[in-house]
mmCIF file of C-alpha atoms and ligand atoms in Angstrom:
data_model
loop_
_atom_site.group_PDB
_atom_site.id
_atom_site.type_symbol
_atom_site.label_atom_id
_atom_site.label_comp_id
_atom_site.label_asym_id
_atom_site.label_seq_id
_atom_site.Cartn_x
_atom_site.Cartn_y
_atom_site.Cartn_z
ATOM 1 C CA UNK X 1 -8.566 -34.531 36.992
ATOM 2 C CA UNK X 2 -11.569 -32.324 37.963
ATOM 3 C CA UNK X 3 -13.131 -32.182 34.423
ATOM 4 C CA UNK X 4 -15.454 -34.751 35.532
ATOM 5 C CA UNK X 5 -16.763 -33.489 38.670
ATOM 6 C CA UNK X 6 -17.863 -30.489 36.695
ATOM 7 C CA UNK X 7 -18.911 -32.284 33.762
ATOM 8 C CA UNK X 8 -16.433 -30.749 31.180
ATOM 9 C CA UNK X 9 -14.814 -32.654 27.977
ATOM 10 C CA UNK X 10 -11.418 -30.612 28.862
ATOM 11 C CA UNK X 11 -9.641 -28.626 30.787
ATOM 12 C CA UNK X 12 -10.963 -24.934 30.475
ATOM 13 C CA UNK X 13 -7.786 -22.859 31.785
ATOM 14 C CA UNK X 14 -4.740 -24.104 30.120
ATOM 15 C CA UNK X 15 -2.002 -21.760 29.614
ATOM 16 C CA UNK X 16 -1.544 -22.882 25.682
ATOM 17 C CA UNK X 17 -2.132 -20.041 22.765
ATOM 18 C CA UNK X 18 -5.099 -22.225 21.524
ATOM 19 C CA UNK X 19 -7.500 -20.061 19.692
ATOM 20 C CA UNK X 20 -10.124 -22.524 20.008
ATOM 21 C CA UNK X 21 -10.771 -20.849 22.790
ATOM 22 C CA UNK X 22 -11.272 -17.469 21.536
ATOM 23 C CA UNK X 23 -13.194 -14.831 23.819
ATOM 24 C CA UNK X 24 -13.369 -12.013 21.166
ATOM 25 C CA UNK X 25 -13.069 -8.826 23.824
ATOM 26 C CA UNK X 26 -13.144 -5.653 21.835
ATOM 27 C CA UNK X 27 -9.388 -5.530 21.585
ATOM 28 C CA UNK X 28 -8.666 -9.191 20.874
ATOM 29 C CA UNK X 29 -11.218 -8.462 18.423
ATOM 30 C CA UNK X 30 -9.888 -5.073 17.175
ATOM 31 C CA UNK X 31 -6.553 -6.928 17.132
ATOM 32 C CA UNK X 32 -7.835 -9.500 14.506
ATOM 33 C CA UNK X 33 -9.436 -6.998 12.687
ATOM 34 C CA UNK X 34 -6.368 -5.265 12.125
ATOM 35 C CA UNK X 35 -3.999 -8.290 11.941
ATOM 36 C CA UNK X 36 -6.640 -8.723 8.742
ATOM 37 C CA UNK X 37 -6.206 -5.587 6.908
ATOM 38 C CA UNK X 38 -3.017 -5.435 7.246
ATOM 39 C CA UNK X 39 -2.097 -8.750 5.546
ATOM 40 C CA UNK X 40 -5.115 -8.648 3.301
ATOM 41 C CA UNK X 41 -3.798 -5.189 2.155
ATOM 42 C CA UNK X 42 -0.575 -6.311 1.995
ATOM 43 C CA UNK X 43 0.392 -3.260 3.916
ATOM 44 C CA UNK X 44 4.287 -4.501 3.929
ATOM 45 C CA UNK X 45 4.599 -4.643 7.529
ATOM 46 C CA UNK X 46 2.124 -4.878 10.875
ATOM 47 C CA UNK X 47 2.548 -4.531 14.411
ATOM 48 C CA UNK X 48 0.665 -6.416 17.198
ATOM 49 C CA UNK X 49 1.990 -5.623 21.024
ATOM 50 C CA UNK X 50 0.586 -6.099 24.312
ATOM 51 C CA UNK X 51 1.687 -7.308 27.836
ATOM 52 C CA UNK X 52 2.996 -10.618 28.493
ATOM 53 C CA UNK X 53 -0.100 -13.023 28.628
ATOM 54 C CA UNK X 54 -2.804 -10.988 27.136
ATOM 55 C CA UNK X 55 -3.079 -12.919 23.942
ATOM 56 C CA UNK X 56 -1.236 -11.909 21.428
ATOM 57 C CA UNK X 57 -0.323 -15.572 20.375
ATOM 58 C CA UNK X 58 -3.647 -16.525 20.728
ATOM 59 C CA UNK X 59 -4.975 -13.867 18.210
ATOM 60 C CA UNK X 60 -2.053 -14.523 15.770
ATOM 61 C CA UNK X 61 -3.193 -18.386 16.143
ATOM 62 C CA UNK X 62 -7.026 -17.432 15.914
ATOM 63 C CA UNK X 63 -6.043 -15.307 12.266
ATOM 64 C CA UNK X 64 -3.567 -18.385 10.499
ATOM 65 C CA UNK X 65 -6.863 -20.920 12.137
ATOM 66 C CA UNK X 66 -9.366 -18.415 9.708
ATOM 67 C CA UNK X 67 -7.418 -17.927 7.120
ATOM 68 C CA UNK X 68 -4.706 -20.956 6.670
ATOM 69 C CA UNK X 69 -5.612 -21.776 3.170
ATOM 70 C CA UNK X 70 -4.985 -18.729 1.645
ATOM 71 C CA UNK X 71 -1.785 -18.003 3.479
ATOM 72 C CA UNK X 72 1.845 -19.197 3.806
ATOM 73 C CA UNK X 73 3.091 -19.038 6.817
ATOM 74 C CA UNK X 74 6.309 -18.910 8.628
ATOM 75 C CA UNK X 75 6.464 -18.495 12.329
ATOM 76 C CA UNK X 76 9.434 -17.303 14.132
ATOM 77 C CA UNK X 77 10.167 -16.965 17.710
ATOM 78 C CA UNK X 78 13.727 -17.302 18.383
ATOM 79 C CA UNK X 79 14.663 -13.337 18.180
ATOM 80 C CA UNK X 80 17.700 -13.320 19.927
ATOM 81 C CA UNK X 81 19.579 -14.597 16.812
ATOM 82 C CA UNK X 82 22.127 -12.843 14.051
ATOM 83 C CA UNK X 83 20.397 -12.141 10.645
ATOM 84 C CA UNK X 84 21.635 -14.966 8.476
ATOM 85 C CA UNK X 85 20.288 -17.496 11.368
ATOM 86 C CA UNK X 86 16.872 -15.952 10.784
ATOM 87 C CA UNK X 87 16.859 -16.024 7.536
ATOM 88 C CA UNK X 88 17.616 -19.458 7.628
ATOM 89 C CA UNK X 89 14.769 -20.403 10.166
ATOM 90 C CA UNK X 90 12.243 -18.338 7.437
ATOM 91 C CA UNK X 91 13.389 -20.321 4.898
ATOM 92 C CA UNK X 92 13.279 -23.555 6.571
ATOM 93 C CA UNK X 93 9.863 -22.786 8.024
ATOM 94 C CA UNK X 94 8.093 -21.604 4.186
ATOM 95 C CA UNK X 95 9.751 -25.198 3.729
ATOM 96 C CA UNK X 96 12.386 -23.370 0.923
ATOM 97 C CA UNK X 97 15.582 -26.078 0.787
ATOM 98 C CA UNK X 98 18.554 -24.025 1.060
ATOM 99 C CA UNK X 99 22.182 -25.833 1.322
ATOM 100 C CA UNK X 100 23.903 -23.869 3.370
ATOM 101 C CA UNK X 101 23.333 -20.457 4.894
ATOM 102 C CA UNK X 102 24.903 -17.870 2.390
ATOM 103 C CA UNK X 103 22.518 -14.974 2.710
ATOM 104 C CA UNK X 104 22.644 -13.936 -1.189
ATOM 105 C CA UNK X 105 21.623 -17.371 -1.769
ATOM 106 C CA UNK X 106 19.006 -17.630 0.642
ATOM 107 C CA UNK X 107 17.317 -14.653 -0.925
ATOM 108 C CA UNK X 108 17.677 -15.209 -4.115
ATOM 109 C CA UNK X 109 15.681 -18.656 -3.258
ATOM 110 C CA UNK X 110 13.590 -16.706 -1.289
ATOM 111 C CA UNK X 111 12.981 -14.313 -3.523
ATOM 112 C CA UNK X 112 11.611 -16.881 -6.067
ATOM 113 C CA UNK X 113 9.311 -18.432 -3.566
ATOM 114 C CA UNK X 114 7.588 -15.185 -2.835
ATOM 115 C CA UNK X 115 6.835 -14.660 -6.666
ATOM 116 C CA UNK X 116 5.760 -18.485 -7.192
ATOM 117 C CA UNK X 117 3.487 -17.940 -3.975
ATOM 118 C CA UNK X 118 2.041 -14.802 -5.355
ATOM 119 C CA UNK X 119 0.867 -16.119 -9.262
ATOM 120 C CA UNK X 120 -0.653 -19.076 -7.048
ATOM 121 C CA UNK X 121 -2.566 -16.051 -5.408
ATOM 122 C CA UNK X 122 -1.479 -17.114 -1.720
ATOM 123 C CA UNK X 123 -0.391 -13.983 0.905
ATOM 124 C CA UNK X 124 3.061 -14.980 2.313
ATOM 125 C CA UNK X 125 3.198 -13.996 5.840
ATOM 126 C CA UNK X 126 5.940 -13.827 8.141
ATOM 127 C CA UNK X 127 5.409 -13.722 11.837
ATOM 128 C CA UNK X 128 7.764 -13.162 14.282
ATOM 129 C CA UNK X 129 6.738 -13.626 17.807
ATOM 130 C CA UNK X 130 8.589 -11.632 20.649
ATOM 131 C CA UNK X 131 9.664 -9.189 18.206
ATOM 132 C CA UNK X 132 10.745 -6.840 21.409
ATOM 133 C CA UNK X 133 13.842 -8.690 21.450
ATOM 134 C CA UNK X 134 14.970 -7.915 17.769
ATOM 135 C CA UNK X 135 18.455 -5.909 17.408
ATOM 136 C CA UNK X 136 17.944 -2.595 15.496
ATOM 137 C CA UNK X 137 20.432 -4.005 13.099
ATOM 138 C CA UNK X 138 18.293 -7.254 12.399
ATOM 139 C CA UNK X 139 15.322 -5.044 12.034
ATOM 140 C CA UNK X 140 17.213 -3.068 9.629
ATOM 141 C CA UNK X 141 17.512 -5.960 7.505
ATOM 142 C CA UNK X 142 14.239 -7.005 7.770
ATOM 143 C CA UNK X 143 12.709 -3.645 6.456
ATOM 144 C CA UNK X 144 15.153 -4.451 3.452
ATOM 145 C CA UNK X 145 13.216 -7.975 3.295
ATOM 146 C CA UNK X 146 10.161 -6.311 3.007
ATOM 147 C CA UNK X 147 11.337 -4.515 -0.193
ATOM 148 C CA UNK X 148 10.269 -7.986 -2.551
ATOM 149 C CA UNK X 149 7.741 -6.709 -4.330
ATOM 150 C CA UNK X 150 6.334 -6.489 -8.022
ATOM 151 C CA UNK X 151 5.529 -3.670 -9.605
ATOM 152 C CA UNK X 152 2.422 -2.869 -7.719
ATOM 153 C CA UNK X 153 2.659 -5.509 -4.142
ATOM 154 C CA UNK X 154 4.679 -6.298 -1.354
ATOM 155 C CA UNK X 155 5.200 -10.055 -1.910
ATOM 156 C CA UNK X 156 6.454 -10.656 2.255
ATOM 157 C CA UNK X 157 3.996 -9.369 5.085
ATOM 158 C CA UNK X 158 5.683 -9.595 8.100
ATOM 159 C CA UNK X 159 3.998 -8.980 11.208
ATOM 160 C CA UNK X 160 5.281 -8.013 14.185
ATOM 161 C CA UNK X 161 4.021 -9.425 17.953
ATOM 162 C CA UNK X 162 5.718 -8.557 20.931
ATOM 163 C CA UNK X 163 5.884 -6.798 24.065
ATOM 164 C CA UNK X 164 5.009 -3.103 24.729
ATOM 165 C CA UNK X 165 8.923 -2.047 24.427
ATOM 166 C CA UNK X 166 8.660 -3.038 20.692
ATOM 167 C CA UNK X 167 6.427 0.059 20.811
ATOM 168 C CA UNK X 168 9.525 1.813 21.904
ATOM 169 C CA UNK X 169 11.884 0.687 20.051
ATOM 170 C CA UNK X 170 9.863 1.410 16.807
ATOM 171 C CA UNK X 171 9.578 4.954 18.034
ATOM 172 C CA UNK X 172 13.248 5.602 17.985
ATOM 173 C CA UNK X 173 14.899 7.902 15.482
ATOM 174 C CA UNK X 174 16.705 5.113 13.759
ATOM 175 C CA UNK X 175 13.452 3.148 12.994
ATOM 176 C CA UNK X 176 11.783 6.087 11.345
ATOM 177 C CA UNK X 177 12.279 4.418 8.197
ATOM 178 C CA UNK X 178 10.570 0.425 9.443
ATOM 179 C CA UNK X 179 8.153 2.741 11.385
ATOM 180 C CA UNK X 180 6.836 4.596 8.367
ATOM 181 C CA UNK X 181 5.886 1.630 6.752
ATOM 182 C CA UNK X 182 3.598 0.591 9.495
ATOM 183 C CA UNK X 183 0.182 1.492 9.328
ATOM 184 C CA UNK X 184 -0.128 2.336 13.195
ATOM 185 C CA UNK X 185 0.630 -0.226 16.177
ATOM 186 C CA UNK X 186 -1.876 -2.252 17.463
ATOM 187 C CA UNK X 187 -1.530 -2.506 21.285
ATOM 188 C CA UNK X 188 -4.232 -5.519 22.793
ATOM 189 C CA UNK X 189 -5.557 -4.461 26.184
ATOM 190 C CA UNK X 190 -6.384 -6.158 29.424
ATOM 191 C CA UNK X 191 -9.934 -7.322 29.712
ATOM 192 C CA UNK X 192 -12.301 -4.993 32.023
ATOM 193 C CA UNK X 193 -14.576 -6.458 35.366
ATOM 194 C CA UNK X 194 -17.017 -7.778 33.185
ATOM 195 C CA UNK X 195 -15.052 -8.940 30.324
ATOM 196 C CA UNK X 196 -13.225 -11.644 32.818
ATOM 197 C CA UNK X 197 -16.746 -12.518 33.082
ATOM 198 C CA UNK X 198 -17.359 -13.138 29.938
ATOM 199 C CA UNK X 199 -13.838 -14.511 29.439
ATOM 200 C CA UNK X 200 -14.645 -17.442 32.223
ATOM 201 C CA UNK X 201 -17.878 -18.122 30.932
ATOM 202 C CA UNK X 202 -16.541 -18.718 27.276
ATOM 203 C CA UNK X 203 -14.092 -20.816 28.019
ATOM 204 C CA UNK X 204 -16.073 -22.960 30.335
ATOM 205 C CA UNK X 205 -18.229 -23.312 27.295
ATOM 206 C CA UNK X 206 -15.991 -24.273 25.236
ATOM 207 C CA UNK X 207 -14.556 -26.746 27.575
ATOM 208 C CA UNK X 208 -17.848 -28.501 27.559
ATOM 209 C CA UNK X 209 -20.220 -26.548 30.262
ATOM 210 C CA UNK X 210 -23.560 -26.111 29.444
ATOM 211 C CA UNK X 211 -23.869 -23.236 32.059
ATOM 212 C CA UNK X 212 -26.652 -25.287 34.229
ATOM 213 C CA UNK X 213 -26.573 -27.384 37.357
ATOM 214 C CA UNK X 214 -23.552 -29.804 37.800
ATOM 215 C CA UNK X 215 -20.715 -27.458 35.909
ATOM 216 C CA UNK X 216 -18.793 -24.745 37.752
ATOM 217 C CA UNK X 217 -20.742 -21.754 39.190
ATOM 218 C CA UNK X 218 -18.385 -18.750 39.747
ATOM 219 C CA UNK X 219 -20.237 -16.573 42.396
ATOM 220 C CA UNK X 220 -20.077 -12.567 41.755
ATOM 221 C CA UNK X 221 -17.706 -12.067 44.350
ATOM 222 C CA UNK X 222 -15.192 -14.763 42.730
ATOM 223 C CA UNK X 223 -15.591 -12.858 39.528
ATOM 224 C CA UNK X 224 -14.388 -9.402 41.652
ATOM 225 C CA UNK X 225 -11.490 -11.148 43.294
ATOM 226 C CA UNK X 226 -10.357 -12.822 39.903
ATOM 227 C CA UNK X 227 -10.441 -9.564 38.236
ATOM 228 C CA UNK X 228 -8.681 -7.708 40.854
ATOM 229 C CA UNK X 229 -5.926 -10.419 41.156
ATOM 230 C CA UNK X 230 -5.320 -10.782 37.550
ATOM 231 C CA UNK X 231 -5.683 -6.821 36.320
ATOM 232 C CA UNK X 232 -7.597 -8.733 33.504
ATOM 233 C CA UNK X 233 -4.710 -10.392 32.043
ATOM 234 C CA UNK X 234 -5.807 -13.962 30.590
ATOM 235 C CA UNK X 235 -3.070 -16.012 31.442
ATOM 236 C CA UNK X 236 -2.944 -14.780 35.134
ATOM 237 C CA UNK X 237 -7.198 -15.679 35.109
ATOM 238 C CA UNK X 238 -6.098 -19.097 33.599
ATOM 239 C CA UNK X 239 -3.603 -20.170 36.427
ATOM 240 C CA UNK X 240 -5.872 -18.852 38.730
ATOM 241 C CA UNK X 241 -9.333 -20.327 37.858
ATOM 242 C CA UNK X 242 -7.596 -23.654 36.679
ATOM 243 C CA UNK X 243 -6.701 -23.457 40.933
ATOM 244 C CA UNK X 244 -9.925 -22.685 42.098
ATOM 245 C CA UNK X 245 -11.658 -25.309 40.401
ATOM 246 C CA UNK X 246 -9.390 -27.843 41.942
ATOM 247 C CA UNK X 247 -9.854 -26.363 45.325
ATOM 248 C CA UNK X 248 -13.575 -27.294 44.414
ATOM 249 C CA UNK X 249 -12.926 -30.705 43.292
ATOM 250 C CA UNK X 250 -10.972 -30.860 46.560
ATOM 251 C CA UNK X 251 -13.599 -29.555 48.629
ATOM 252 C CA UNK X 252 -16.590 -31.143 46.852
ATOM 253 C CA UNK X 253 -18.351 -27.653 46.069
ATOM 254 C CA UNK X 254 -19.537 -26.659 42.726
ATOM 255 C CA UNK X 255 -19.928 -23.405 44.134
ATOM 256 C CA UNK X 256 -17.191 -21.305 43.928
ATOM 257 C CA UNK X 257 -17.283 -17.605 45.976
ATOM 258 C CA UNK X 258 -14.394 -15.226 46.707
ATOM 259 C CA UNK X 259 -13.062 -17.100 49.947
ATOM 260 C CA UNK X 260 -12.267 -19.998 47.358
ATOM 261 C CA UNK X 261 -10.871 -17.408 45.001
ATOM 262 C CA UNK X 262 -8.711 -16.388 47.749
ATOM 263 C CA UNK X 263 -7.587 -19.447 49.182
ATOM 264 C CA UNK X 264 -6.326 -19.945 45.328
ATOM 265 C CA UNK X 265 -4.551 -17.115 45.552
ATOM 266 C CA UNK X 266 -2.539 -18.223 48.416
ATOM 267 C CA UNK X 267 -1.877 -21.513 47.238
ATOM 268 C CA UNK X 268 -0.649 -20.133 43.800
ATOM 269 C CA UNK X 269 1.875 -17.314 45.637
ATOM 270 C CA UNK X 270 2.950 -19.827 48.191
ATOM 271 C CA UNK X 271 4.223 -21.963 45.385
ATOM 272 C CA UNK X 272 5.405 -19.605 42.593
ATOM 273 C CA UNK X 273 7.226 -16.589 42.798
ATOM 274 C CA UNK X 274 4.801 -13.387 42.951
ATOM 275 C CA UNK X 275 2.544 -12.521 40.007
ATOM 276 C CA UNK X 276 4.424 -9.574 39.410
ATOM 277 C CA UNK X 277 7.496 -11.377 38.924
ATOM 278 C CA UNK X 278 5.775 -14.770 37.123
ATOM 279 C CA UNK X 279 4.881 -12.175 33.976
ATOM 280 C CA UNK X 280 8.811 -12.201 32.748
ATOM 281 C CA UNK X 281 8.473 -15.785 32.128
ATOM 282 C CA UNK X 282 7.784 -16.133 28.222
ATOM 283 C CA UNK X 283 4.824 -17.520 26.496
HETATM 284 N N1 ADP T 20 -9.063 -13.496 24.029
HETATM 285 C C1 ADP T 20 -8.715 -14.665 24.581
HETATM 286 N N2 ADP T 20 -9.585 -15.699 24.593
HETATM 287 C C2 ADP T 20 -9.258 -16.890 25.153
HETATM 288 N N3 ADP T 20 -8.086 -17.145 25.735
HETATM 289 C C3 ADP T 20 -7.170 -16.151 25.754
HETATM 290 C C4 ADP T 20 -7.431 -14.874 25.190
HETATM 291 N N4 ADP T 20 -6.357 -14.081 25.372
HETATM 292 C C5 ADP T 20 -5.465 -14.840 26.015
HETATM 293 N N5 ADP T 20 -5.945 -16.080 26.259
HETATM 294 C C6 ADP T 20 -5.262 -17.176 26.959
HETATM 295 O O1 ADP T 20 -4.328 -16.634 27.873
HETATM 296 C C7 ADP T 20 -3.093 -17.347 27.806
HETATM 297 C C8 ADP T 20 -1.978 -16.418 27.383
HETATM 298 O O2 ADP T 20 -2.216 -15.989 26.052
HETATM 299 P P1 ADP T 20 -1.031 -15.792 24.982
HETATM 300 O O3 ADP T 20 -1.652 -15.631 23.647
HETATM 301 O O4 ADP T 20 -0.013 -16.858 25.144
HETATM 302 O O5 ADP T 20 -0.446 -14.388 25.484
HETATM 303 P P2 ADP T 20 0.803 -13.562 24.944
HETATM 304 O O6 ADP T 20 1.221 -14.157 23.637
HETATM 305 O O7 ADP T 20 0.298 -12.165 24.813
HETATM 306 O O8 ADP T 20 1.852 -13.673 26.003
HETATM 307 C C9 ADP T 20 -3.336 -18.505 26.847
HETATM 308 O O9 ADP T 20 -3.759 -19.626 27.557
HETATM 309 C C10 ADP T 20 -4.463 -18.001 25.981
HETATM 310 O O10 ADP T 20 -5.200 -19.050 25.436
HETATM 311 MG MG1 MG T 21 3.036 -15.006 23.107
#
């Protein structure tokens, strides 16, 4: 729509986990660094948390992109289910054919998968996305998953991403056991004042702006009122700058200051519910 009044190949500020897009803050960065180790070291178990829209998926999408051909993969998201019905999505997902969904049967074939994926010297991971909303009892049974091993390795890594209360509910008594397996939490931050900058600018870039005359120019004062708006999470900045660029298209201006940034504002609160309120819808 406005890509080509700005000269850009794409859209800059979708709201999609695509890690093409990368901006490697120091905790998105820390976060793959860790995310790394973790698997690499077949630590057992990892966990990555963080607020909703401050990249978790993105990271998790930026490691498999890095990595893919050593690694299996299976990538879950549906939390809210009984065991057996997870179990069943794993399998289905590391593509293991299982008739029906006995649970002794589905890790027996599981079982065998791991060890065939292991002499072919790939790292089986398991990743399960808005792991806040796991039961204790489900992640009871998934510290017993974690017990494959050989002599000497875990077979199954299985990372956890998810909300800050994950934190929480790793910290409780009855976890002790899950939570001593974990080699520390790794919480992702929101980005600081100049890190939105730098978080604009990158994605811009990638979107096809070469930074000169004729692409988007985000004035210092748009930068303040972005960062203030957003508290530096990246989703918020996407729904936000994707806005203000169309107010430019709309108002023929490349320029873009803080009176655009705040007309933006308006128009996205007098259409949505609140910001504070938008953040409980999952992504
Ligand atoms: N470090 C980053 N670099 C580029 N884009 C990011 C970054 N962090 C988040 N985003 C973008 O913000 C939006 C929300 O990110 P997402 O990974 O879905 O958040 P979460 O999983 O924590 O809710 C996505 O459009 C994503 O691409
Ligand atoms: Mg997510």
């Amino acid at each position: 729509m406005y890509e080509d009044f700005f000269g850009l190949s794409e859209l800059p500020f979708n709201v999609t986990p695509d890690p093409r897009f990368l901006y490697r803050s120091t905790s998105h960065r820390d976060a793959l660094a860790y995310i790394t180790y973790g698997i690499f070291q077949r630590k057992g178990f990892i966990a990555v948390t963080g607020e909703v829209g401050v990249g978790k998926t993105t990271v998790v999408n930026a490691f498999i992109d890095l990595f893919r051909p050593s690694l299996e993969v299976a990538f879950i998201f549906s939390t809210k289910f009984p065991f057996e019905q997870i179990l069943y999505l794993v399998c289905k997902d590391f593509g293991i054919e299982v008739e029906d969904k006995n649970k002794a049967q589905m890790l027996i074939m599981l079982n065998e998968f791991l060890i065939t994926q292991y002499q072919n010297n790939r790292n089986t991971v398991l990743i399960i996305d808005e792991a806040h909303n796991l039961s204790p009892d489900v992640l009871e049974e998934l510290r017993m998953l974690s017990n494959l091993e050989t002599r000497d390795r875990k077979l199954l890594q299985i990372m956890m991403v998810g909300q800050p209360e994950l934190e929480t509910i790793l910290n409780m008594n009855e976890m002790r056991q899950l939570r001593q397996r974990i080699p520390g939490i790794c919480r992702i931050t929101t980005l600081g004042r100049d890190e939105v900058e730098q978080y604009i600018m990158t994605r811009l870039r990638v979107a096809g702006s070469n930074g000169g005359g004729g692409g988007p120019h985000f004035t210092r004062d748009a930068f303040d009122e972005i960062y203030h708006y957003s508290g530096g999470i990246p989703r918020l900045i996407n729904v936000l700058s994707d806005r203000l660029l169309l107010i430019g298209y709309v108002s023929n201006t490349r320029t873009l200051d803080g009176r655009l940034v705040r007309e933006g504002i308006r128009d996205i609160q007098s259409q949505n519910v609140p910001a504070g309120e938008r953040r409980i819808r999952p992504m």
